[in-house]
DNA sequence: TCATATCAATCGATAAAACCGATTTAAGAT
DNA sequence: ATCTTAAATCGGTTTTATCGATTGATATGA
């Protein structure tokens, strides 16, 4: 068993397609096939079932994946520790964020970049579900999101600010003057909501469910700027954390009178893995900014 | 970076001698030297300092060791999971135990062997310090010992029985008739105690320390049977958990009147690693036996 | 139903690299 | 100063990871 083989296996498992996996690994399909076979021989059990042109994981493969991933990750951690040790600061940050938190991420990136100009930063926007998935595949360093109701044991949550869910309306609309709205009011409005997978959406669904209300959801999208543009037309309304639209000139947020609509924003990262210097430094910047209540 | 290189590094780190490490790895010294060098090149930093004929770890090497070890362990765990899956039961158990717990281990081994005759069992006697050290190097599956005062985060403690520290004397000796003794009484006696590293010894030292007493420790050894033999001569006395001598014909244990001399026996194992079927089964047998109060 | 496209396995050849034995180098030990 | 010991280096050998081409199997669709 070698790390090379584990890396091959992981990619093959994730794509369930040897040809494509081989391409992404920059090796030939033949090589991948042979190496997987060799690994299977050593383990004494097939990791994939081959039915016709398709492959899928065996139970063994499913069990083994977890360990393969962790094994490779430990090796990466070890590598990272030594890179950090030299204080090279030639790092790379992969940040996942939901749209609702860009207003705090953006200044954090600016401040961080001023301190560590050599570090390359990649920002991935997505739903909390997507992002936490990628986090647990070690594809992201950390994720900014409104906290999931379901806390995961293997994840670390550092709270940032909390924000009320609000109804978002266009400034010209008749609603714009109201101080607050009720869930019943909202039920009557044409809504454009973030797609399933967004933590905010999950939250909204649960709130309505609990009050036995059935809102008119005309439209859903996974692109929040689009959503805001739609609301800007004056026809639709949406529901988002108040902070999401804090710097949108043409929109207003109207508090919702309801039991609990307070959402907690947090930094989500993994326990039990090495936290590189760059990540630590970024957290510091983020928490600092948060204290200064930039939102 | 490959698992092979990490395995080589681990062995070299543990022996701090390339020639010997190479021998134990069944490769030539030349190969080991080259592979370590290659690893160092990839990591961009030396793992060993070479001063003359000796090598010692660099700071980088020291940091890296932890990850290398965990990486290899994850691979082993993955391997083990699949072996267990086939329910082959052709396993191997490495058990560490202190002498004081052999009376419960021994029947457990017998019972376990009856159920799983194919499984090879190795038992290592040692001090709690030695054993927990080896446990964290993944050299043992679990350890039986009287619980350390210092609980380690990465370890799991499953309590077994508890036992009073007692003064152990020879049956013929004048003390043998006494119902209890005080710490002051003991202070006057010639003592032969388990060496430092034994949890019992640590415990004893602390008890005397707390009462500002200075016992006459004439002799210490890391071999408990020897200790018992010495006590059997009638000259020396020792202090051990009462259960340690429960099946010694010629010795008696006399309770000590003191605040807290209750020691907790426990199974110590590691968190966060795969617990193989054989280990689970052995735990079951042990805890079952313990319930039946065999001690 | 038959041709076609697609994907994994297999084969033979090649390049890479892991490995070994012998030698060199450097440092303790005598 | 000489001997011993341990790591590094060198040249050659073996192993194996890899590739391209081909085969075999099976979905797709004409």
XYZ file of C-alpha atoms in Angstrom, chain B residues 128-232:
105
model
C 2.266 1.981 33.012
C 4.623 4.610 31.648
C 6.357 2.199 29.299
C 3.098 0.684 28.188
C 1.215 3.884 27.506
C 4.249 5.091 25.562
C 4.110 2.043 23.360
C 0.367 2.405 23.084
C 0.735 5.836 21.584
C 3.274 4.478 19.112
C 0.547 2.060 18.009
C 2.672 -0.857 19.147
C -0.010 -2.137 21.507
C -3.734 -2.595 21.058
C -4.543 -1.737 24.636
C -3.088 -1.587 28.117
C -4.299 -2.805 31.475
C -3.127 -0.675 34.342
C -4.118 1.165 37.430
C -5.274 4.473 36.108
C -2.800 7.275 35.803
C -3.585 10.411 37.710
C -2.812 12.344 34.554
C -5.543 11.440 32.119
C -4.478 11.793 28.552
C -6.876 13.399 26.093
C -6.089 10.981 23.298
C -6.774 7.916 25.428
C -9.918 6.101 26.369
C -10.315 4.695 29.890
C -12.706 1.858 30.627
C -12.821 1.287 34.359
C -12.522 -2.206 35.792
C -12.490 -2.920 39.510
C -10.863 -0.712 42.114
C -8.462 -1.950 44.710
C -7.018 -0.664 47.962
C -3.309 -0.134 48.300
C -2.154 -2.501 50.987
C 0.952 -3.375 52.849
C 2.183 -6.760 51.695
C 3.918 -8.933 54.271
C 5.096 -12.512 54.604
C 2.702 -14.832 56.402
C 5.169 -15.673 59.133
C 6.095 -12.106 59.930
C 4.968 -10.353 63.138
C 2.929 -7.876 61.091
C 0.856 -10.575 59.492
C -1.644 -10.684 62.329
C -2.474 -6.980 62.303
C -5.870 -5.899 61.002
C -4.648 -2.549 59.632
C -1.510 -0.443 59.591
C -0.934 3.307 59.455
C 1.416 5.199 57.209
C 3.460 5.936 60.328
C 3.823 2.199 60.990
C 5.034 1.702 57.434
C 7.583 4.468 57.774
C 9.473 2.254 60.225
C 9.571 -0.837 58.010
C 12.216 -1.838 55.436
C 10.484 -1.447 52.115
C 11.045 -2.976 48.694
C 8.931 -1.064 46.191
C 8.175 -1.214 42.485
C 10.479 1.071 40.529
C 9.545 4.503 39.300
C 7.343 4.276 36.235
C 4.861 1.975 37.937
C 1.603 3.742 38.556
C 1.434 2.158 42.000
C 4.795 3.624 42.885
C 3.762 7.053 41.728
C 0.659 6.750 43.836
C 2.639 5.622 46.907
C 5.121 8.448 46.527
C 2.327 10.962 46.375
C 0.569 9.594 49.435
C 3.742 9.792 51.533
C 4.585 13.202 50.149
C 1.193 14.503 51.119
C 1.566 13.259 54.691
C 5.141 14.550 54.941
C 6.443 11.086 55.680
C 9.742 9.585 54.550
C 9.558 5.822 54.218
C 12.700 3.666 54.226
C 12.898 2.452 50.666
C 15.731 -0.075 50.718
C 15.210 -1.505 47.316
C 13.297 -1.039 44.132
C 12.825 -3.258 41.116
C 10.824 -3.300 37.944
C 10.091 -6.999 38.304
C 7.133 -7.635 40.553
C 7.624 -11.416 40.972
C 11.099 -10.628 42.306
C 9.554 -8.104 44.632
C 7.114 -10.676 45.944
C 9.914 -13.176 46.386
C 11.807 -10.647 48.470
C 8.773 -10.009 50.620
C 8.438 -13.785 50.941
